[in-house]
Amino acid sequence: MKSRELVAGMAALALATLSGCAGGVNAQKSIDYADSNKTIAQEANVDAAQIESANAKLDSAKALQADGEEEAAAALAEESVLEYKLAIANAERDAAKSEDQKVEKELRNDVERKLIYQSILDQETKNGGAK
């Protein structure tokens, strides 16, 4: 009895999932998502050249949606999302590289200072022990 209920529940869940997927393409949702990623990219101060292509694809997606071509509009909007995310990732990578170089330079300076202080300490120890 319980296994029959379990199978019936699984079948209902599968049907709900499949009917949700079969609803078609929602270009507006993809375009809205692309617009939000565009805003994030602009706030992240990414290189303008990197997002130029994404902006063009988003504009084309909006035009296709207006013409009723939902699938093509959704595909272009999703491509623009990927390009915005790539631009953001590149900007974050560049910032991380810059920070890494700064930390490496500070570390080298700290090592040099340590060696200087160690040398001074060694001299003081030798001079103090000779008195």
C-alpha positions as MATLAB code, in Angstrom:
seq = 'MKSRELVAGMAALALATLSGCAGGVNAQKSIDYADSNKTIAQEANVDAAQIESANAKLDSAKALQADGEEEAAAALAEESVLEYKLAIANAERDAAKSEDQKVEKELRNDVERKLIYQSILDQETKNGGAK';
ca = [
       0.000    0.000    0.000;
       2.740    2.471    0.951;
       4.752    1.677   -2.158;
       1.669    2.354   -4.303;
       1.252    5.760   -2.633;
       4.941    6.471   -3.113;
       4.749    5.606   -6.814;
       1.618    7.735   -7.227;
       3.329   10.647   -5.481;
       6.417   10.312   -7.654;
       4.259   10.217  -10.783;
       2.422   13.359   -9.705;
       5.716   15.101   -9.001;
       7.120   14.061  -12.383;
       3.989   15.298  -14.142;
       4.169   18.641  -12.357;
       7.828   19.009  -13.259;
       7.279   18.126  -16.908;
       4.290   20.401  -17.272;
       6.364   23.259  -15.831;
       9.078   22.641  -18.410;
       6.640   22.386  -21.276;
       5.290   25.864  -20.641;
       7.389   27.324  -23.439;
       9.944   30.066  -23.553;
       9.603   33.162  -21.408;
      11.685   35.756  -23.191;
      10.637   38.517  -20.820;
      12.092   36.630  -17.861;
      15.400   36.174  -19.719;
      15.464   39.830  -20.755;
      14.739   40.997  -17.215;
      17.547   38.767  -15.930;
      19.903   40.183  -18.568;
      18.926   43.729  -17.589;
      19.734   43.008  -13.942;
      23.114   41.554  -14.930;
      23.747   44.646  -17.062;
      23.133   46.824  -14.009;
      25.518   44.711  -11.934;
      28.168   44.938  -14.650;
      27.829   48.711  -14.811;
      28.093   49.013  -11.034;
      31.164   46.762  -11.069;
      32.869   49.240  -13.432;
      33.830   46.573  -15.932;
      35.632   47.475  -19.131;
      33.115   49.086  -21.481;
      34.509   47.228  -24.468;
      33.740   43.915  -22.795;
      30.056   44.638  -22.340;
      29.445   46.323  -25.673;
      28.615   43.007  -27.339;
      26.334   41.996  -24.474;
      24.475   45.307  -24.749;
      23.983   44.771  -28.489;
      22.629   41.262  -27.915;
      20.268   42.480  -25.219;
      18.959   45.228  -27.502;
      18.475   42.665  -30.280;
      16.655   40.362  -27.865;
      14.263   43.166  -26.942;
      13.628   43.875  -30.633;
      12.997   40.201  -31.367;
      10.586   39.962  -28.471;
       8.709   42.965  -29.785;
       8.454   41.144  -33.139;
       7.029   38.079  -31.383;
      10.082   35.852  -31.778;
      10.167   34.622  -28.194;
      12.676   31.757  -28.602;
      15.262   33.807  -30.470;
      14.801   36.674  -28.011;
      15.295   34.364  -25.033;
      18.415   32.830  -26.599;
      19.992   36.234  -27.269;
      19.081   37.455  -23.798;
      20.740   34.393  -22.260;
      23.853   34.979  -24.372;
      24.012   38.544  -23.125;
      23.694   37.295  -19.535;
      26.712   35.061  -20.092;
      28.707   37.930  -21.565;
      27.825   40.221  -18.648;
      28.844   37.517  -16.186;
      32.105   36.989  -18.059;
      32.844   40.723  -17.967;
      32.139   40.802  -14.225;
      34.325   37.747  -13.661;
      37.152   39.326  -15.659;
      36.903   42.516  -13.601;
      36.960   40.505  -10.375;
      39.952   38.501  -11.630;
      41.832   41.691  -12.485;
      41.072   43.145   -9.054;
      42.236   39.935   -7.387;
      45.454   39.949   -9.420;
      46.115   43.544   -8.424;
      45.491   42.777   -4.753;
      47.699   39.687   -4.986;
      50.562   41.720   -6.449;
      50.173   44.293   -3.691;
      50.251   41.629   -0.984;
      53.288   39.935   -2.565;
      55.153   43.256   -2.623;
      54.297   43.892    1.040;
      55.452   40.376    1.907;
      58.775   40.894    0.157;
      59.227   44.164    2.049;
      58.403   42.411    5.323;
      60.960   39.685    4.604;
      63.609   42.318    3.847;
      62.817   44.170    7.082;
      62.992   40.903    9.007;
      66.438   40.209    7.592;
      67.607   43.718    8.505;
      66.258   43.385   12.049;
      67.793   39.932   12.363;
      71.162   41.325   11.250;
      70.919   44.165   13.795;
      69.959   41.693   16.517;
      72.874   39.437   15.642;
      75.291   42.389   15.801;
      73.906   43.552   19.128;
      74.167   40.026   20.501;
      77.784   39.746   19.375;
      78.660   43.222   20.730;
      76.817   42.622   24.009;
      78.528   39.284   24.545;
      82.009   40.785   23.916;
      81.703   43.363   26.733;
];
